[in-house]
CSV table of C-alpha atoms and ligand atoms in Angstrom, one decimal:
chain,number,residue,atom,x,y,z
A,836,MET,CA,-0.1,0.0,0.1
A,837,THR,CA,1.4,3.3,-0.9
A,838,ALA,CA,1.9,5.6,2.1
A,839,SER,CA,2.0,8.8,0.1
A,840,THR,CA,-0.6,11.5,-0.5
A,841,ASN,CA,-1.7,12.4,-3.9
A,842,PRO,CA,0.3,15.5,-5.3
A,843,SER,CA,-2.7,16.3,-7.5
A,844,SER,CA,-4.9,17.2,-4.5
A,845,PRO,CA,-6.9,20.2,-5.3
A,846,ALA,CA,-6.9,23.7,-3.6
A,847,ASN,CA,-8.9,22.5,-0.7
A,848,PRO,CA,-6.4,20.4,1.2
A,849,SER,CA,-9.0,18.4,3.0
A,850,ILE,CA,-9.8,16.6,-0.3
A,851,GLN,CA,-7.3,13.8,-0.8
A,852,PRO,CA,-8.3,11.8,-3.8
A,853,THR,CA,-6.7,8.3,-4.0
A,854,TYR,CA,-6.3,8.3,-7.9
A,855,ASP,CA,-3.8,10.8,-9.3
A,856,VAL,CA,-5.6,12.2,-12.4
A,857,THR,CA,-2.3,13.9,-13.6
A,858,ARG,CA,-0.6,10.5,-13.8
A,859,SER,CA,-1.1,7.7,-16.3
A,860,TYR,CA,-3.4,4.7,-15.6
A,861,ASP,CA,-0.2,2.5,-15.5
A,862,GLU,CA,1.3,4.7,-12.8
A,863,ASN,CA,-1.8,4.6,-10.8
A,864,TYR,CA,-2.0,0.8,-11.3
A,865,ASP,CA,1.6,0.4,-10.2
A,866,ASP,CA,1.9,3.1,-7.4
A,867,GLY,CA,-1.7,3.7,-6.1
A,868,PRO,CA,-3.8,4.1,-4.3
A,869,PHE,CA,-2.3,7.4,-3.0
A,870,TRP,CA,-3.7,7.4,0.4
A,871,SER,CA,-2.2,7.5,3.9
A,872,GLY,CA,-4.0,7.4,7.1
A,873,ALA,CA,-5.3,5.1,9.8
A,874,PHE,CA,-7.7,2.5,8.7
A,875,PRO,CA,-11.1,2.4,10.8
A,876,GLN,CA,-11.5,-0.5,13.0
A,877,PRO,CA,-13.7,-3.2,11.4
A,878,PRO,CA,-17.1,-3.5,13.2
A,879,ALA,CA,-17.2,-5.7,16.2
A,880,GLY,CA,-20.7,-7.1,15.9
A,881,LYS,CA,-22.4,-9.4,13.3
A,882,PRO,CA,-23.1,-8.2,9.9
A,883,GLN,CA,-26.8,-7.0,9.9
A,884,TYR,CA,-27.3,-6.6,6.1
A,885,ARG,CA,-27.4,-9.2,3.3
A,886,PHE,CA,-26.4,-8.8,-0.2
A,887,LEU,CA,-27.5,-11.8,-2.3
A,888,ASP,CA,-26.6,-14.8,-0.2
A,889,PHE,CA,-23.9,-13.0,1.6
A,890,PRO,CA,-24.0,-11.3,5.1
A,891,VAL,CA,-22.4,-7.7,4.8
A,892,TYR,CA,-21.8,-5.0,7.3
A,893,SER,CA,-23.1,-2.4,5.0
A,894,PRO,CA,-24.7,-2.3,1.5
A,895,VAL,CA,-22.1,0.1,0.4
A,896,GLY,CA,-19.5,-0.5,-2.3
A,897,VAL,CA,-17.3,0.8,-5.2
A,898,PRO,CA,-18.5,-0.1,-8.7
A,899,ALA,CA,-16.2,-1.4,-11.5
A,900,GLY,CA,-13.6,1.4,-12.2
A,901,PRO,CA,-11.6,3.0,-9.4
A,902,LEU,CA,-10.3,-0.2,-8.0
A,903,LEU,CA,-7.6,-1.2,-10.5
A,904,ASN,CA,-6.0,-4.1,-8.8
A,905,ALA,CA,-5.7,-6.1,-5.3
A,906,ARG,CA,-4.0,-3.2,-3.6
A,907,TRP,CA,-6.9,-1.0,-4.5
A,908,ILE,CA,-9.4,-3.5,-3.5
A,909,GLU,CA,-7.7,-4.2,-0.1
A,910,THR,CA,-7.5,-0.4,0.6
A,911,TYR,CA,-11.1,0.2,0.0
A,912,ALA,CA,-12.2,-2.9,1.7
A,913,ARG,CA,-10.3,-1.9,4.8
A,914,LEU,CA,-11.8,1.6,4.5
A,915,GLY,CA,-15.3,0.0,4.9
A,916,PHE,CA,-16.6,-0.4,1.3
A,917,ASP,CA,-18.1,-3.8,1.8
A,918,LEU,CA,-18.9,-4.5,-1.8
A,919,PRO,CA,-15.7,-3.6,-3.8
A,920,VAL,CA,-15.8,-4.4,-7.5
A,921,TYR,CA,-12.5,-5.2,-9.4
A,922,LYS,CA,-12.2,-2.9,-12.5
A,923,THR,CA,-13.5,-4.6,-15.6
A,924,VAL,CA,-11.2,-7.3,-17.2
A,925,ARG,CA,-11.0,-8.9,-20.6
A,926,SER,CA,-9.9,-12.2,-22.0
A,927,LEU,CA,-6.9,-10.5,-23.6
A,928,GLU,CA,-4.5,-7.6,-22.8
A,929,ARG,CA,-5.7,-4.1,-23.9
A,930,ALA,CA,-3.7,-0.9,-23.4
A,931,CYS,CA,-5.4,2.2,-21.7
A,932,HIS,CA,-6.3,5.3,-23.7
A,933,PRO,CA,-3.8,8.2,-23.4
A,934,THR,CA,-3.5,10.3,-20.3
A,935,PRO,CA,-5.3,12.3,-19.2
A,936,ASN,CA,-8.2,9.9,-18.4
A,937,CYS,CA,-10.3,11.9,-16.0
A,938,LEU,CA,-11.1,15.7,-16.3
A,939,PHE,CA,-13.3,17.8,-14.0
A,940,LEU,CA,-16.4,19.3,-15.6
A,941,LYS,CA,-17.1,23.2,-15.2
A,942,ASP,CA,-20.4,24.4,-13.8
A,943,VAL,CA,-22.3,21.3,-15.3
A,944,GLY,CA,-25.1,21.3,-12.9
A,945,THR,CA,-27.7,18.5,-13.0
A,946,LEU,CA,-27.9,16.5,-16.2
A,947,THR,CA,-31.3,15.3,-17.4
A,948,PRO,CA,-32.3,13.4,-20.5
A,949,GLU,CA,-33.2,16.7,-22.2
A,950,ARG,CA,-29.6,17.7,-22.0
A,951,LEU,CA,-27.9,14.7,-23.5
A,952,HIS,CA,-27.2,16.5,-26.8
A,953,GLU,CA,-25.2,19.4,-25.0
A,954,ARG,CA,-21.4,19.9,-25.2
A,955,LEU,CA,-19.9,19.9,-21.7
A,956,VAL,CA,-16.7,21.9,-20.7
A,957,ALA,CA,-13.8,20.3,-19.0
A,958,THR,CA,-11.4,22.1,-16.7
A,959,PRO,CA,-8.2,21.0,-14.9
A,960,GLU,CA,-9.5,22.8,-11.7
A,961,SER,CA,-11.3,20.8,-9.1
A,962,PRO,CA,-14.4,22.1,-7.4
A,963,ALA,CA,-13.7,23.1,-3.6
A,964,ALA,CA,-16.2,20.5,-2.3
A,965,VAL,CA,-16.4,16.7,-3.0
A,966,ALA,CA,-20.1,17.0,-3.3
A,967,ASP,CA,-19.8,19.2,-6.4
A,968,ILE,CA,-17.4,17.1,-8.3
A,969,SER,CA,-18.4,15.7,-11.8
A,970,ILE,CA,-15.7,14.4,-14.2
A,971,THR,CA,-15.6,12.9,-17.5
A,972,ASN,CA,-13.6,9.7,-17.8
A,973,SER,CA,-12.2,7.6,-20.8
A,974,PHE,CA,-10.0,4.6,-20.3
A,975,GLY,CA,-11.2,2.2,-23.0
A,976,MET,CA,-11.5,-0.7,-20.5
A,977,PRO,CA,-7.8,-1.6,-20.5
A,978,SER,CA,-6.9,-5.1,-19.1
A,979,LYS,CA,-3.8,-7.1,-18.2
A,980,GLN,CA,-3.6,-10.5,-19.7
A,981,PRO,CA,-5.8,-13.0,-17.9
A,982,GLU,CA,-2.7,-14.8,-16.1
A,983,THR,CA,-1.9,-11.6,-14.5
A,984,TRP,CA,-5.3,-10.4,-13.4
A,985,GLN,CA,-6.3,-13.9,-12.3
A,986,ALA,CA,-3.3,-14.0,-9.9
A,987,ASP,CA,-4.2,-10.5,-8.6
A,988,MET,CA,-7.7,-11.4,-8.1
A,989,GLU,CA,-6.8,-14.3,-5.9
A,990,ARG,CA,-4.9,-11.7,-3.8
A,991,ALA,CA,-7.9,-9.4,-3.8
A,992,ARG,CA,-10.2,-12.1,-2.6
A,993,ALA,CA,-7.8,-13.0,0.2
A,994,ALA,CA,-8.0,-9.4,1.4
A,995,MET,CA,-11.7,-9.4,2.2
A,996,GLY,CA,-12.7,-9.2,5.7
A,997,PRO,CA,-15.8,-10.7,7.3
A,998,GLY,CA,-19.1,-9.1,6.1
A,999,GLN,CA,-17.5,-8.2,2.8
A,1000,VAL,CA,-17.9,-9.7,-0.7
A,1001,PHE,CA,-15.4,-9.6,-3.5
A,1002,ILE,CA,-17.1,-8.8,-6.9
A,1003,ALA,CA,-15.3,-8.9,-10.3
A,1004,SER,CA,-16.3,-7.1,-13.5
A,1005,CYS,CA,-15.8,-8.6,-16.9
A,1006,VAL,CA,-16.6,-7.6,-20.5
A,1007,GLY,CA,-16.5,-9.4,-23.9
A,1008,THR,CA,-14.3,-8.1,-26.6
A,1009,PRO,CA,-15.7,-7.8,-30.1
A,1010,GLY,CA,-13.6,-9.6,-32.6
A,1011,THR,CA,-12.6,-12.4,-30.3
A,1012,GLY,CA,-15.3,-14.4,-32.2
A,1013,THR,CA,-17.9,-13.9,-34.7
A,1014,GLY,CA,-21.0,-11.9,-34.3
A,1015,ILE,CA,-23.1,-11.9,-31.1
A,1016,ALA,CA,-22.4,-15.7,-30.6
A,1017,GLY,CA,-18.6,-15.1,-30.5
A,1018,LEU,CA,-19.1,-12.0,-28.2
A,1019,ALA,CA,-21.3,-14.0,-25.8
A,1020,ASP,CA,-18.6,-16.8,-25.7
A,1021,ASP,CA,-16.0,-14.4,-24.8
A,1022,PHE,CA,-18.1,-12.8,-22.0
A,1023,ALA,CA,-18.8,-16.4,-20.7
A,1024,ARG,CA,-15.1,-17.2,-21.0
A,1025,THR,CA,-14.0,-14.1,-19.1
A,1026,ALA,CA,-16.5,-14.6,-16.4
A,1027,THR,CA,-15.5,-18.0,-15.9
A,1028,MET,CA,-11.7,-16.9,-15.4
A,1029,ALA,CA,-12.9,-14.5,-12.9
A,1030,LYS,CA,-14.8,-17.0,-11.0
A,1031,GLU,CA,-11.9,-19.4,-11.0
A,1032,ALA,CA,-9.8,-16.6,-9.6
A,1033,GLY,CA,-12.1,-16.2,-6.7
A,1034,ALA,CA,-14.8,-13.8,-7.5
A,1035,GLN,CA,-17.8,-14.4,-5.3
A,1036,VAL,CA,-20.1,-12.5,-7.6
A,1037,VAL,CA,-19.4,-11.8,-11.2
A,1038,GLU,CA,-20.7,-8.5,-12.9
A,1039,ILE,CA,-20.7,-8.1,-16.6
A,1040,ASN,CA,-20.6,-4.7,-18.2
A,1041,LEU,CA,-23.2,-4.4,-20.9
A,1042,SER,CA,-22.1,-0.8,-21.7
A,1043,CYS,CA,-20.0,-1.9,-24.6
A,1044,PRO,CA,-20.5,-1.5,-28.4
A,1045,ASN,CA,-23.2,-3.6,-30.0
A,1046,VAL,CA,-21.4,-5.8,-32.6
A,1047,THR,CA,-24.7,-6.9,-34.1
A,1048,SER,CA,-26.3,-3.5,-35.0
A,1049,GLY,CA,-22.8,-1.8,-35.2
A,1050,GLU,CA,-24.3,1.2,-33.2
A,1051,GLY,CA,-25.3,1.9,-29.6
A,1052,SER,CA,-24.5,-0.3,-26.6
A,1053,ILE,CA,-25.4,-3.9,-25.8
A,1054,TYR,CA,-27.5,-2.8,-22.7
A,1055,THR,CA,-30.1,-1.1,-25.1
A,1056,ASP,CA,-30.6,-4.3,-27.0
A,1057,PRO,CA,-32.9,-6.9,-25.2
A,1058,GLU,CA,-31.9,-9.8,-27.6
A,1059,ALA,CA,-28.3,-9.3,-27.5
A,1060,SER,CA,-28.2,-8.7,-23.8
A,1061,ALA,CA,-30.3,-11.9,-23.2
A,1062,ARG,CA,-27.9,-14.0,-25.4
A,1063,ILE,CA,-24.9,-12.9,-23.5
A,1064,VAL,CA,-26.4,-13.1,-20.1
A,1065,ARG,CA,-27.9,-16.6,-20.8
A,1066,GLU,CA,-24.4,-17.9,-22.0
A,1067,THR,CA,-22.6,-16.3,-19.1
A,1068,ALA,CA,-25.0,-17.5,-16.4
A,1069,ARG,CA,-24.8,-21.0,-17.8
A,1070,ALA,CA,-21.0,-20.9,-17.6
A,1071,LEU,CA,-20.9,-19.5,-14.1
A,1072,GLY,CA,-23.2,-22.3,-12.7
A,1073,ASP,CA,-24.0,-21.3,-9.0
A,1074,THR,CA,-21.7,-18.3,-8.8
A,1075,PRO,CA,-24.2,-15.2,-8.9
A,1076,LEU,CA,-24.2,-13.1,-12.1
A,1077,MET,CA,-25.0,-9.4,-12.1
A,1078,VAL,CA,-25.4,-7.1,-15.0
A,1079,LYS,CA,-24.3,-3.5,-15.2
A,1080,VAL,CA,-26.5,-1.3,-17.4
A,1081,GLY,CA,-26.4,2.3,-18.6
A,1082,PHE,CA,-29.1,5.0,-18.4
A,1083,TYR,CA,-32.2,4.4,-20.4
A,1084,GLY,CA,-34.0,7.5,-20.0
A,1085,ARG,CA,-37.5,5.8,-20.4
A,1086,PRO,CA,-38.8,3.3,-18.0
A,1087,GLU,CA,-40.2,1.1,-20.8
A,1088,LYS,CA,-36.9,0.7,-22.4
A,1089,LEU,CA,-35.4,-0.5,-19.0
A,1090,ALA,CA,-38.3,-2.8,-18.7
A,1091,GLY,CA,-37.7,-4.5,-22.1
A,1092,VAL,CA,-34.2,-5.4,-21.3
A,1093,VAL,CA,-34.8,-6.5,-17.8
A,1094,ARG,CA,-37.6,-8.7,-19.0
A,1095,ALA,CA,-35.1,-10.4,-21.4
A,1096,VAL,CA,-32.3,-11.0,-18.7
A,1097,ALA,CA,-34.3,-11.4,-15.6
A,1098,PRO,CA,-34.4,-15.3,-15.9
A,1099,HIS,CA,-30.6,-15.5,-15.9
A,1100,VAL,CA,-29.4,-12.8,-13.4
A,1101,ARG,CA,-29.0,-12.5,-9.6
A,1102,GLY,CA,-28.5,-8.7,-9.7
A,1103,VAL,CA,-29.0,-5.6,-11.8
A,1104,ALA,CA,-26.6,-2.6,-11.3
A,1105,GLY,CA,-26.8,0.8,-12.9
A,1106,ILE,CA,-26.1,3.3,-14.1
A,1107,ASN,CA,-22.9,3.5,-16.0
A,1108,THR,CA,-21.5,6.8,-17.1
A,1109,LEU,CA,-23.7,9.1,-19.5
A,1110,SER,CA,-22.0,9.7,-23.0
A,1111,PHE,CA,-21.4,13.4,-23.8
A,1112,GLU,CA,-19.3,15.4,-26.1
A,1113,VAL,CA,-16.7,17.2,-23.9
A,1114,VAL,CA,-14.6,20.2,-25.0
A,1115,ASP,CA,-12.1,22.5,-23.2
A,1116,GLU,CA,-12.6,26.2,-22.5
A,1117,ARG,CA,-11.6,27.2,-25.9
A,1118,GLY,CA,-14.2,24.8,-27.4
A,1119,GLN,CA,-11.5,22.2,-28.5
A,1120,GLN,CA,-11.9,18.5,-27.9
A,1121,ALA,CA,-10.8,18.1,-24.3
A,1122,LEU,CA,-9.5,14.5,-24.3
A,1123,PRO,CA,-6.7,14.0,-26.8
A,1124,GLY,CA,-6.8,11.3,-29.6
A,1125,GLU,CA,-9.3,9.9,-32.2
A,1126,GLY,CA,-12.8,9.0,-31.0
A,1127,ARG,CA,-12.4,10.8,-27.8
A,1128,LEU,CA,-14.7,13.8,-28.3
A,1129,ARG,CA,-17.3,11.8,-26.7
A,1130,SER,CA,-16.6,10.3,-23.1
A,1131,GLY,CA,-18.4,9.1,-20.0
A,1132,VAL,CA,-19.7,11.6,-17.6
A,1133,CYS,CA,-20.0,10.7,-13.9
A,1134,GLY,CA,-20.1,12.1,-10.3
A,1135,ALA,CA,-22.6,14.5,-8.9
A,1136,ALA,CA,-24.1,15.6,-12.2
A,1137,ILE,CA,-25.6,12.3,-13.0
A,1138,ARG,CA,-27.2,11.6,-9.5
A,1139,GLU,CA,-30.7,12.5,-10.6
A,1140,CYS,CA,-30.5,10.2,-13.6
A,1141,GLY,CA,-29.2,7.5,-11.4
A,1142,LEU,CA,-31.9,7.9,-8.8
A,1143,SER,CA,-34.7,8.0,-11.3
A,1144,GLN,CA,-33.5,4.8,-12.8
A,1145,ALA,CA,-33.1,3.2,-9.3
A,1146,ARG,CA,-36.8,4.2,-8.6
A,1147,ASP,CA,-38.0,2.7,-12.0
A,1148,LEU,CA,-35.9,-0.4,-11.4
A,1149,VAL,CA,-37.4,-1.0,-7.9
A,1150,ALA,CA,-40.9,-0.3,-9.1
A,1151,LEU,CA,-40.5,-2.8,-12.1
A,1152,LYS,CA,-39.1,-5.4,-9.8
A,1153,ARG,CA,-42.0,-5.2,-7.4
A,1154,ARG,CA,-44.6,-5.0,-10.3
A,1155,GLU,CA,-43.1,-8.1,-12.0
A,1156,LYS,CA,-42.1,-10.0,-8.8
A,1157,TYR,CA,-38.4,-10.4,-10.0
A,1158,ASP,CA,-36.2,-11.7,-7.3
A,1159,PHE,CA,-32.9,-10.1,-8.4
A,1160,ALA,CA,-30.9,-7.7,-6.2
A,1161,THR,CA,-30.7,-4.1,-7.2
A,1162,VAL,CA,-27.7,-1.9,-7.0
A,1163,GLY,CA,-27.9,1.9,-7.3
A,1164,VAL,CA,-25.1,3.6,-8.9
A,1165,GLY,CA,-24.5,7.2,-10.1
A,1166,GLY,CA,-23.5,10.5,-8.3
A,1167,ILE,CA,-23.2,9.2,-4.7
A,1168,MET,CA,-20.9,11.7,-3.2
A,1169,THR,CA,-22.1,12.0,0.5
A,1170,PRO,CA,-23.6,9.7,3.1
A,1171,ALA,CA,-26.9,11.6,2.4
A,1172,ASP,CA,-26.7,10.4,-1.2
A,1173,ILE,CA,-26.3,6.9,0.0
A,1174,ASP,CA,-29.4,7.3,2.2
A,1175,ALA,CA,-31.3,8.9,-0.8
A,1176,TYR,CA,-30.6,5.9,-2.9
A,1177,LEU,CA,-31.4,3.2,-0.2
A,1178,ALA,CA,-34.7,5.1,0.2
A,1179,THR,CA,-35.7,4.0,-3.4
A,1180,GLY,CA,-35.7,0.4,-2.1
A,1181,VAL,CA,-32.4,-0.7,-3.9
A,1182,ASP,CA,-30.5,-3.5,-2.0
A,1183,ALA,CA,-27.0,-1.8,-2.3
A,1184,VAL,CA,-25.4,1.3,-3.5
A,1185,MET,CA,-21.9,1.9,-5.1
A,1186,SER,CA,-20.0,5.2,-5.4
A,1187,ALA,CA,-17.2,5.5,-7.9
A,1188,THR,CA,-16.3,9.3,-8.2
A,1189,GLY,CA,-17.4,10.0,-4.7
A,1190,ALA,CA,-15.1,7.2,-3.3
A,1191,MET,CA,-12.1,8.3,-5.4
A,1192,TRP,CA,-12.4,11.9,-4.0
A,1193,ASP,CA,-13.6,10.9,-0.5
A,1194,PRO,CA,-12.3,7.6,0.6
A,1195,SER,CA,-13.8,8.0,4.1
A,1196,LEU,CA,-17.2,7.9,2.6
A,1197,ALA,CA,-18.3,4.3,3.5
A,1198,HIS,CA,-17.0,4.7,7.1
A,1199,ALA,CA,-18.9,8.0,7.5
A,1200,TRP,CA,-22.0,6.3,6.5
A,1201,ARG,CA,-21.4,3.3,8.8
A,1202,THR,CA,-20.7,5.8,11.7
A,1203,LEU,CA,-23.9,7.7,11.1
A,1204,HIS,CA,-25.9,4.4,11.2
A,1205,ASN,CA,-24.0,3.1,14.2
A,1206,ILE,CA,-22.2,0.2,12.5
A,1207,ASN,CA,-19.2,0.0,14.5
B,2059,FMN,C1,-12.3,6.2,-13.1
B,2059,FMN,C2,-13.4,5.3,-13.5
B,2059,FMN,C3,-13.3,4.2,-14.2
B,2059,FMN,C4,-14.5,3.4,-14.6
B,2059,FMN,N1,-14.3,2.3,-15.3
B,2059,FMN,C5,-15.4,1.4,-15.4
B,2059,FMN,C6,-15.3,0.0,-15.8
B,2059,FMN,O1,-14.2,-0.4,-16.2
B,2059,FMN,N2,-16.2,-0.7,-16.0
B,2059,FMN,C7,-17.6,-0.2,-15.7
B,2059,FMN,O2,-18.5,-1.0,-15.8
B,2059,FMN,N3,-17.8,1.0,-15.3
B,2059,FMN,C8,-16.7,1.9,-15.0
B,2059,FMN,N4,-16.9,3.0,-14.5
B,2059,FMN,C9,-18.2,3.7,-14.4
B,2059,FMN,C10,-18.6,3.4,-12.9
B,2059,FMN,O3,-18.7,2.0,-12.5
B,2059,FMN,C11,-20.0,4.1,-12.6
B,2059,FMN,O4,-21.0,3.4,-13.2
B,2059,FMN,C12,-20.1,5.6,-13.0
B,2059,FMN,O5,-18.8,6.2,-12.8
B,2059,FMN,C13,-21.3,6.2,-12.1
B,2059,FMN,O6,-21.0,6.3,-10.8
B,2059,FMN,P1,-20.4,7.6,-10.1
B,2059,FMN,O7,-21.2,8.7,-10.4
B,2059,FMN,O8,-20.3,7.3,-8.7
B,2059,FMN,O9,-18.9,7.8,-10.6
B,2059,FMN,C14,-15.8,3.9,-14.2
B,2059,FMN,C15,-15.9,5.1,-13.6
B,2059,FMN,C16,-14.8,5.9,-13.3
B,2059,FMN,C17,-15.0,7.2,-12.4
């Protein structure tokens, strides 16, 4: 574990991000997390919550993304994030997009479905309060080769304490086989490798390009999603499978895909980042390189979208009597945001941007709820 603070800490010295956005992904992988401080004591009593079949101290985790490897998983587990997800891996090695991979967004406010066509403005300057941080991120889902991440996942699993669950995120890679059948095979193969490496739950990221239609993401296509989920669930056997979906904007679109995947999944998580065009303050493409005018937006600005989809998902689950677990993600920056999500009826919540800039978030929530 790296006992140094992050030199990219913004003007407000009380904000200590664990991921250094001024360094490359590989440097963060090799040298992070950039955090030094005392770990809180693990709770003394028995875990009072459940997630799927597992007892957990809290229904709070970090979704796929910020936790790059076993050192990151261990640090966040010890900080009290009881549902840590290992960043999405592939069946083959894939380099990361060039640095920078994260930029702050300037005065972005609250994003709504009506604003999806807007161009957002990036800035290197961090807001002074964690609650106001929104970023764009673009990594391209890099991956080590499977032998490397499997050995590392074994270490991550071994670092879990009582009342915690180790979750691994996987994605299929277009081109590893032919069409949707080939992609589904690759999802299933990657998920099986994660299970063999010790994942207690496997999540698959359906926010990836649709190889069948050539446009849009898999999560908006009920047939492609069902095919992938069916193959992957079959390969995983009794290891629970969760799907991670993006923002639908319309409850009936969410319902169509959930109906198609519900027979095969034990959990539905969302939302992923929202896709926007992002420019710098002079109006030029903000992130360098081809295909990077559009990138994923996350943090405070997407909370209303995440909360509305959480409400829709819970209502749908109750109406259709589905028995999968629900996980709310998107814009959780403070303990109050965690409570707002849990009030929708989701079974668990996860924070990515919030947890990167405030690693004490889970412990603060536990303290407020007397879990100690
Ligand atoms: C640095 C970073 C990397 C991410 N990488 C992934 C990823 O590999 N797979 C994935 O499914 N989602 C990824 N995400 C999306 C998050 O899991 C989450 O859905 C999104 O950031 C919204 O949550 P937030 O507002 O709490 O950040 C990433 C997010 C961030 C901030």
